mmCIF file of C-alpha atoms in Angstrom:
data_model
loop_
_atom_site.group_PDB
_atom_site.id
_atom_site.type_symbol
_atom_site.label_atom_id
_atom_site.label_comp_id
_atom_site.label_asym_id
_atom_site.label_seq_id
_atom_site.Cartn_x
_atom_site.Cartn_y
_atom_site.Cartn_z
ATOM 1 C CA UNK X 1 0.000 0.000 0.000
ATOM 2 C CA UNK X 2 1.031 3.593 -0.562
ATOM 3 C CA UNK X 3 1.808 5.492 2.603
ATOM 4 C CA UNK X 4 0.029 8.720 3.454
ATOM 5 C CA UNK X 5 3.293 10.500 2.734
ATOM 6 C CA UNK X 6 3.500 8.974 -0.756
ATOM 7 C CA UNK X 7 -0.109 9.874 -1.528
ATOM 8 C CA UNK X 8 0.486 13.445 -0.379
ATOM 9 C CA UNK X 9 3.637 13.612 -2.484
ATOM 10 C CA UNK X 10 1.699 12.589 -5.578
ATOM 11 C CA UNK X 11 -1.040 15.122 -4.834
ATOM 12 C CA UNK X 12 1.385 18.003 -4.266
ATOM 13 C CA UNK X 13 4.149 17.205 -6.749
ATOM 14 C CA UNK X 14 2.288 15.202 -9.401
ATOM 15 C CA UNK X 15 4.430 12.082 -9.153
ATOM 16 C CA UNK X 16 5.808 9.535 -6.736
ATOM 17 C CA UNK X 17 8.555 6.926 -7.085
ATOM 18 C CA UNK X 18 7.770 3.702 -5.217
ATOM 19 C CA UNK X 19 10.862 1.555 -4.631
ATOM 20 C CA UNK X 20 11.218 -2.105 -5.608
ATOM 21 C CA UNK X 21 7.656 -2.850 -6.690
ATOM 22 C CA UNK X 22 8.748 -5.292 -9.412
ATOM 23 C CA UNK X 23 11.233 -7.930 -8.344
ATOM 24 C CA UNK X 24 13.183 -11.001 -9.360
ATOM 25 C CA UNK X 25 11.591 -13.332 -11.920
ATOM 26 C CA UNK X 26 9.079 -10.837 -13.349
ATOM 27 C CA UNK X 27 11.767 -8.204 -13.805
ATOM 28 C CA UNK X 28 14.201 -10.694 -15.340
ATOM 29 C CA UNK X 29 11.647 -11.992 -17.847
ATOM 30 C CA UNK X 30 10.747 -8.457 -18.895
ATOM 31 C CA UNK X 31 14.434 -7.615 -19.336
ATOM 32 C CA UNK X 32 14.895 -10.708 -21.463
ATOM 33 C CA UNK X 33 11.943 -9.787 -23.647
ATOM 34 C CA UNK X 34 13.369 -6.278 -24.141
ATOM 35 C CA UNK X 35 16.599 -7.925 -25.287
ATOM 36 C CA UNK X 36 14.602 -9.879 -27.894
ATOM 37 C CA UNK X 37 12.696 -6.806 -29.097
ATOM 38 C CA UNK X 38 15.892 -4.780 -29.518
ATOM 39 C CA UNK X 39 17.734 -7.650 -31.225
ATOM 40 C CA UNK X 40 14.898 -8.112 -33.727
ATOM 41 C CA UNK X 41 14.824 -4.415 -34.645
ATOM 42 C CA UNK X 42 18.012 -2.760 -33.360
ATOM 43 C CA UNK X 43 18.625 0.988 -33.371
ATOM 44 C CA UNK X 44 20.988 2.254 -36.033
ATOM 45 C CA UNK X 45 24.648 1.849 -35.100
ATOM 46 C CA UNK X 46 25.076 5.612 -34.770
ATOM 47 C CA UNK X 47 21.818 6.173 -32.886
ATOM 48 C CA UNK X 48 22.129 8.205 -29.674
ATOM 49 C CA UNK X 49 19.465 9.306 -27.237
ATOM 50 C CA UNK X 50 15.861 8.140 -27.191
ATOM 51 C CA UNK X 51 14.664 5.096 -29.104
ATOM 52 C CA UNK X 52 11.169 3.692 -28.569
ATOM 53 C CA UNK X 53 9.159 0.549 -29.280
ATOM 54 C CA UNK X 54 5.364 0.592 -28.929
ATOM 55 C CA UNK X 55 3.839 -2.858 -28.506
ATOM 56 C CA UNK X 56 0.293 -4.138 -27.824
ATOM 57 C CA UNK X 57 0.122 -5.478 -24.286
ATOM 58 C CA UNK X 58 -2.124 -8.374 -25.361
ATOM 59 C CA UNK X 59 0.828 -9.806 -27.309
ATOM 60 C CA UNK X 60 3.463 -9.141 -24.654
ATOM 61 C CA UNK X 61 2.881 -11.138 -21.457
ATOM 62 C CA UNK X 62 6.443 -10.661 -20.234
ATOM 63 C CA UNK X 63 6.262 -6.882 -20.705
ATOM 64 C CA UNK X 64 2.813 -6.386 -19.190
ATOM 65 C CA UNK X 65 3.628 -8.565 -16.175
ATOM 66 C CA UNK X 66 5.604 -5.819 -14.350
ATOM 67 C CA UNK X 67 2.354 -3.845 -14.264
ATOM 68 C CA UNK X 68 -0.266 -6.575 -13.861
ATOM 69 C CA UNK X 69 1.547 -9.341 -11.946
ATOM 70 C CA UNK X 70 3.148 -7.075 -9.369
ATOM 71 C CA UNK X 71 1.618 -4.552 -6.982
ATOM 72 C CA UNK X 72 2.010 -1.772 -9.581
ATOM 73 C CA UNK X 73 -1.522 -1.626 -10.985
ATOM 74 C CA UNK X 74 -3.043 -1.868 -7.516
ATOM 75 C CA UNK X 75 -0.885 1.025 -6.326
ATOM 76 C CA UNK X 76 -2.129 3.118 -9.253
ATOM 77 C CA UNK X 77 -5.714 2.306 -8.245
ATOM 78 C CA UNK X 78 -5.008 3.504 -4.716
ATOM 79 C CA UNK X 79 -4.680 6.958 -6.276
ATOM 80 C CA UNK X 80 -7.626 6.698 -8.671
ATOM 81 C CA UNK X 81 -9.948 4.364 -6.775
ATOM 82 C CA UNK X 82 -10.393 0.602 -6.768
ATOM 83 C CA UNK X 83 -11.861 -0.716 -10.011
ATOM 84 C CA UNK X 84 -11.700 2.639 -11.799
ATOM 85 C CA UNK X 85 -8.747 2.049 -14.160
ATOM 86 C CA UNK X 86 -8.537 0.115 -17.421
ATOM 87 C CA UNK X 87 -5.570 -2.072 -18.281
ATOM 88 C CA UNK X 88 -3.560 -0.224 -20.941
ATOM 89 C CA UNK X 89 -3.600 -1.612 -24.461
ATOM 90 C CA UNK X 90 -0.016 -0.584 -25.191
ATOM 91 C CA UNK X 91 3.405 -0.736 -23.555
ATOM 92 C CA UNK X 92 6.280 1.550 -24.511
ATOM 93 C CA UNK X 93 9.834 0.261 -24.313
ATOM 94 C CA UNK X 94 11.964 3.384 -23.871
ATOM 95 C CA UNK X 95 15.712 3.409 -24.432
ATOM 96 C CA UNK X 96 18.145 6.275 -23.919
ATOM 97 C CA UNK X 97 21.444 5.459 -25.608
ATOM 98 C CA UNK X 98 24.702 7.127 -24.519
ATOM 99 C CA UNK X 99 26.503 9.339 -25.111
ATOM 100 C CA UNK X 100 23.638 11.833 -25.406
ATOM 101 C CA UNK X 101 24.323 15.381 -24.227
ATOM 102 C CA UNK X 102 20.773 16.742 -24.294
ATOM 103 C CA UNK X 103 19.512 19.031 -21.530
ATOM 104 C CA UNK X 104 15.802 19.780 -22.018
ATOM 105 C CA UNK X 105 14.844 23.426 -22.046
ATOM 106 C CA UNK X 106 11.343 22.758 -20.775
ATOM 107 C CA UNK X 107 8.646 20.138 -20.344
ATOM 108 C CA UNK X 108 5.747 18.836 -22.370
ATOM 109 C CA UNK X 109 2.575 16.913 -21.689
ATOM 110 C CA UNK X 110 1.643 14.003 -23.942
ATOM 111 C CA UNK X 111 -0.255 15.495 -26.864
ATOM 112 C CA UNK X 112 0.094 14.846 -30.581
ATOM 113 C CA UNK X 113 -0.063 18.547 -31.437
ATOM 114 C CA UNK X 114 2.653 20.980 -30.343
ATOM 115 C CA UNK X 115 0.204 23.914 -30.564
ATOM 116 C CA UNK X 116 -3.587 24.159 -30.182
ATOM 117 C CA UNK X 117 -5.493 23.010 -33.261
ATOM 118 C CA UNK X 118 -9.120 23.579 -32.298
ATOM 119 C CA UNK X 119 -9.868 19.931 -33.026
ATOM 120 C CA UNK X 120 -11.540 17.603 -30.502
ATOM 121 C CA UNK X 121 -9.284 16.734 -27.582
ATOM 122 C CA UNK X 122 -7.585 13.379 -28.005
ATOM 123 C CA UNK X 123 -4.748 11.423 -26.478
ATOM 124 C CA UNK X 124 -5.195 12.354 -22.826
ATOM 125 C CA UNK X 125 -5.098 9.706 -20.117
ATOM 126 C CA UNK X 126 -5.194 9.518 -16.327
ATOM 127 C CA UNK X 127 -1.686 8.592 -15.264
ATOM 128 C CA UNK X 128 1.647 7.302 -16.460
ATOM 129 C CA UNK X 129 3.086 4.192 -14.828
ATOM 130 C CA UNK X 130 6.794 3.746 -15.475
ATOM 131 C CA UNK X 131 8.876 0.727 -14.512
ATOM 132 C CA UNK X 132 12.613 1.376 -14.306
ATOM 133 C CA UNK X 133 14.381 -1.513 -16.024
ATOM 134 C CA UNK X 134 17.914 -0.306 -15.300
ATOM 135 C CA UNK X 135 19.461 1.473 -12.339
ATOM 136 C CA UNK X 136 19.509 5.274 -12.697
ATOM 137 C CA UNK X 137 21.340 6.278 -9.532
ATOM 138 C CA UNK X 138 22.964 9.477 -10.774
ATOM 139 C CA UNK X 139 21.724 12.391 -12.833
ATOM 140 C CA UNK X 140 22.309 12.687 -16.580
ATOM 141 C CA UNK X 141 22.155 8.912 -16.985
ATOM 142 C CA UNK X 142 19.148 8.867 -19.280
ATOM 143 C CA UNK X 143 16.813 9.947 -16.479
ATOM 144 C CA UNK X 144 13.317 11.249 -17.066
ATOM 145 C CA UNK X 145 13.062 14.942 -16.148
ATOM 146 C CA UNK X 146 9.935 16.187 -14.351
ATOM 147 C CA UNK X 147 8.718 19.638 -13.304
ATOM 148 C CA UNK X 148 7.066 19.171 -9.882
ATOM 149 C CA UNK X 149 3.637 20.669 -9.350
ATOM 150 C CA UNK X 150 2.967 21.442 -12.997
ATOM 151 C CA UNK X 151 -0.035 19.088 -12.981
ATOM 152 C CA UNK X 152 -1.778 21.799 -10.946
ATOM 153 C CA UNK X 153 -0.388 24.694 -12.999
ATOM 154 C CA UNK X 154 -1.486 23.104 -16.273
ATOM 155 C CA UNK X 155 -4.989 22.523 -14.882
ATOM 156 C CA UNK X 156 -5.193 26.160 -13.770
ATOM 157 C CA UNK X 157 -4.097 27.270 -17.247
ATOM 158 C CA UNK X 158 -6.848 25.242 -18.922
ATOM 159 C CA UNK X 159 -9.444 26.508 -16.440
ATOM 160 C CA UNK X 160 -8.457 30.113 -17.109
ATOM 161 C CA UNK X 161 -8.006 29.906 -20.873
ATOM 162 C CA UNK X 162 -10.069 26.928 -21.965
ATOM 163 C CA UNK X 163 -9.379 23.233 -22.611
ATOM 164 C CA UNK X 164 -9.498 23.894 -26.364
ATOM 165 C CA UNK X 165 -5.904 25.138 -25.933
ATOM 166 C CA UNK X 166 -4.742 21.608 -25.125
ATOM 167 C CA UNK X 167 -1.335 20.988 -26.674
ATOM 168 C CA UNK X 168 2.076 19.592 -25.776
ATOM 169 C CA UNK X 169 3.511 22.946 -24.662
ATOM 170 C CA UNK X 170 1.051 25.107 -22.701
ATOM 171 C CA UNK X 171 2.706 28.426 -21.759
ATOM 172 C CA UNK X 172 2.926 28.162 -17.973
ATOM 173 C CA UNK X 173 5.413 29.377 -15.363
ATOM 174 C CA UNK X 174 7.879 26.616 -14.540
ATOM 175 C CA UNK X 175 9.590 25.470 -11.340
ATOM 176 C CA UNK X 176 13.041 23.936 -11.297
ATOM 177 C CA UNK X 177 13.071 20.456 -12.848
ATOM 178 C CA UNK X 178 14.148 17.239 -11.157
ATOM 179 C CA UNK X 179 15.615 14.050 -12.582
ATOM 180 C CA UNK X 180 14.050 10.742 -11.581
ATOM 181 C CA UNK X 181 16.650 8.532 -9.893
ATOM 182 C CA UNK X 182 16.063 4.954 -8.818
ATOM 183 C CA UNK X 183 16.774 1.276 -9.270
ATOM 184 C CA UNK X 184 15.505 -1.379 -11.638
ATOM 185 C CA UNK X 185 12.100 -2.464 -10.359
ATOM 186 C CA UNK X 186 11.085 0.943 -9.007
ATOM 187 C CA UNK X 187 7.653 2.240 -10.035
ATOM 188 C CA UNK X 188 6.998 5.816 -11.147
ATOM 189 C CA UNK X 189 3.407 7.028 -10.974
ATOM 190 C CA UNK X 190 2.908 10.402 -12.653
ATOM 191 C CA UNK X 191 -0.191 12.505 -13.330
ATOM 192 C CA UNK X 192 -1.014 13.030 -17.005
ATOM 193 C CA UNK X 193 -0.730 16.804 -16.559
ATOM 194 C CA UNK X 194 2.756 16.658 -15.040
ATOM 195 C CA UNK X 195 5.303 18.355 -17.290
ATOM 196 C CA UNK X 196 8.146 16.004 -18.204
ATOM 197 C CA UNK X 197 10.824 15.464 -20.838
ATOM 198 C CA UNK X 198 13.653 13.225 -22.011
ATOM 199 C CA UNK X 199 16.999 13.931 -20.404
ATOM 200 C CA UNK X 200 20.538 13.336 -21.569
ATOM 201 C CA UNK X 201 22.709 10.307 -20.984
ATOM 202 C CA UNK X 202 26.272 11.587 -20.880
ATOM 203 C CA UNK X 203 27.444 10.603 -17.404
ATOM 204 C CA UNK X 204 26.732 6.912 -17.913
ATOM 205 C CA UNK X 205 27.930 4.268 -20.341
ATOM 206 C CA UNK X 206 24.731 2.233 -19.978
ATOM 207 C CA UNK X 207 21.628 2.422 -22.152
ATOM 208 C CA UNK X 208 18.758 3.502 -19.929
ATOM 209 C CA UNK X 209 15.728 1.199 -20.210
ATOM 210 C CA UNK X 210 12.199 1.751 -18.935
ATOM 211 C CA UNK X 211 8.678 0.503 -19.562
ATOM 212 C CA UNK X 212 5.858 3.047 -19.737
ATOM 213 C CA UNK X 213 2.133 2.378 -19.504
ATOM 214 C CA UNK X 214 -0.457 5.098 -20.182
ATOM 215 C CA UNK X 215 -3.462 4.257 -18.042
ATOM 216 C CA UNK X 216 -6.947 5.762 -18.227
ATOM 217 C CA UNK X 217 -9.950 5.752 -15.943
ATOM 218 C CA UNK X 218 -12.850 3.811 -17.411
ATOM 219 C CA UNK X 219 -14.883 6.928 -18.213
ATOM 220 C CA UNK X 220 -11.923 9.209 -19.020
ATOM 221 C CA UNK X 221 -12.569 9.450 -22.775
ATOM 222 C CA UNK X 222 -16.041 10.934 -22.242
ATOM 223 C CA UNK X 223 -14.782 13.842 -20.138
ATOM 224 C CA UNK X 224 -11.371 14.859 -21.420
ATOM 225 C CA UNK X 225 -12.190 18.582 -21.347
ATOM 226 C CA UNK X 226 -13.290 18.432 -17.730
ATOM 227 C CA UNK X 227 -10.190 16.442 -16.755
ATOM 228 C CA UNK X 228 -7.852 19.066 -18.205
ATOM 229 C CA UNK X 229 -9.427 21.639 -15.893
ATOM 230 C CA UNK X 230 -9.942 19.456 -12.812
ATOM 231 C CA UNK X 231 -6.784 17.434 -12.084
ATOM 232 C CA UNK X 232 -8.617 15.239 -9.551
ATOM 233 C CA UNK X 233 -11.559 14.286 -11.738
ATOM 234 C CA UNK X 234 -10.113 10.781 -12.252
ATOM 235 C CA UNK X 235 -8.720 10.609 -8.703
ATOM 236 C CA UNK X 236 -11.688 10.346 -6.366
ATOM 237 C CA UNK X 237 -9.611 9.399 -3.267
ATOM 238 C CA UNK X 238 -7.517 12.548 -3.740
ATOM 239 C CA UNK X 239 -10.337 15.003 -4.372
ATOM 240 C CA UNK X 240 -10.391 17.883 -1.875
ATOM 241 C CA UNK X 241 -13.508 17.857 0.314
ATOM 242 C CA UNK X 242 -16.341 20.034 -0.894
ATOM 243 C CA UNK X 243 -16.595 23.354 0.964
ATOM 244 C CA UNK X 244 -19.205 23.493 3.682
ATOM 245 C CA UNK X 245 -22.192 25.736 2.916
ATOM 246 C CA UNK X 246 -22.445 27.658 6.193
ATOM 247 C CA UNK X 247 -25.648 29.377 5.077
ATOM 248 C CA UNK X 248 -27.422 26.102 4.415
ATOM 249 C CA UNK X 249 -26.179 24.639 7.687
ATOM 250 C CA UNK X 250 -27.358 27.654 9.721
ATOM 251 C CA UNK X 251 -30.863 27.498 8.201
ATOM 252 C CA UNK X 252 -31.152 23.746 8.647
ATOM 253 C CA UNK X 253 -31.254 23.053 4.897
#
């Protein structure tokens, strides 16, 4: 179970890293399957930086097991509510190949369009579940960069200006970023609206590996606009209590 401190961290910062959720045999089988995927379709010899594979989870039992055969999915539902989340249809295998000297200038949220298009909102989801498949104990080792608290700032932006401005790069004020550090088997849970980006891998000689699952609440697709403006719409256990109507209480209503 998530501790109260971990739940509060997710609510305030938009993410939490839970140590050693996936262990031993499940982790080893997933690592072996990643080896097979990369060997069957290797990056170019001169490729540096990010390289992705997107695979249907129904065809990848070894890759979905870190989410579904560990405590990971249940921990995600502690944030959203028991029985509220759908199993994701896709798993992303994410590599970051050294040496890669990138330092991101800012974050994005996952959206197909870099600027508003006026088209119906698509591609949103509830939360990102990431499984670290390699140790990332120091910065600039292929780590994911995150901008804490931007899940709330993005929601405020869409409330003030309208969800029709949904895009990858909403113009918000930014805090200082952080790099996710952890060990293979650690679980990252991150709010959809948390700003994040790919970091460099120039202080490590190891290719960073991670699995990412984009998970949605069962009724998320029918209320994307509302979710962009209310960051806790899909997170019933985290919703702030409704304000008390003192007038109604004083009149007995």
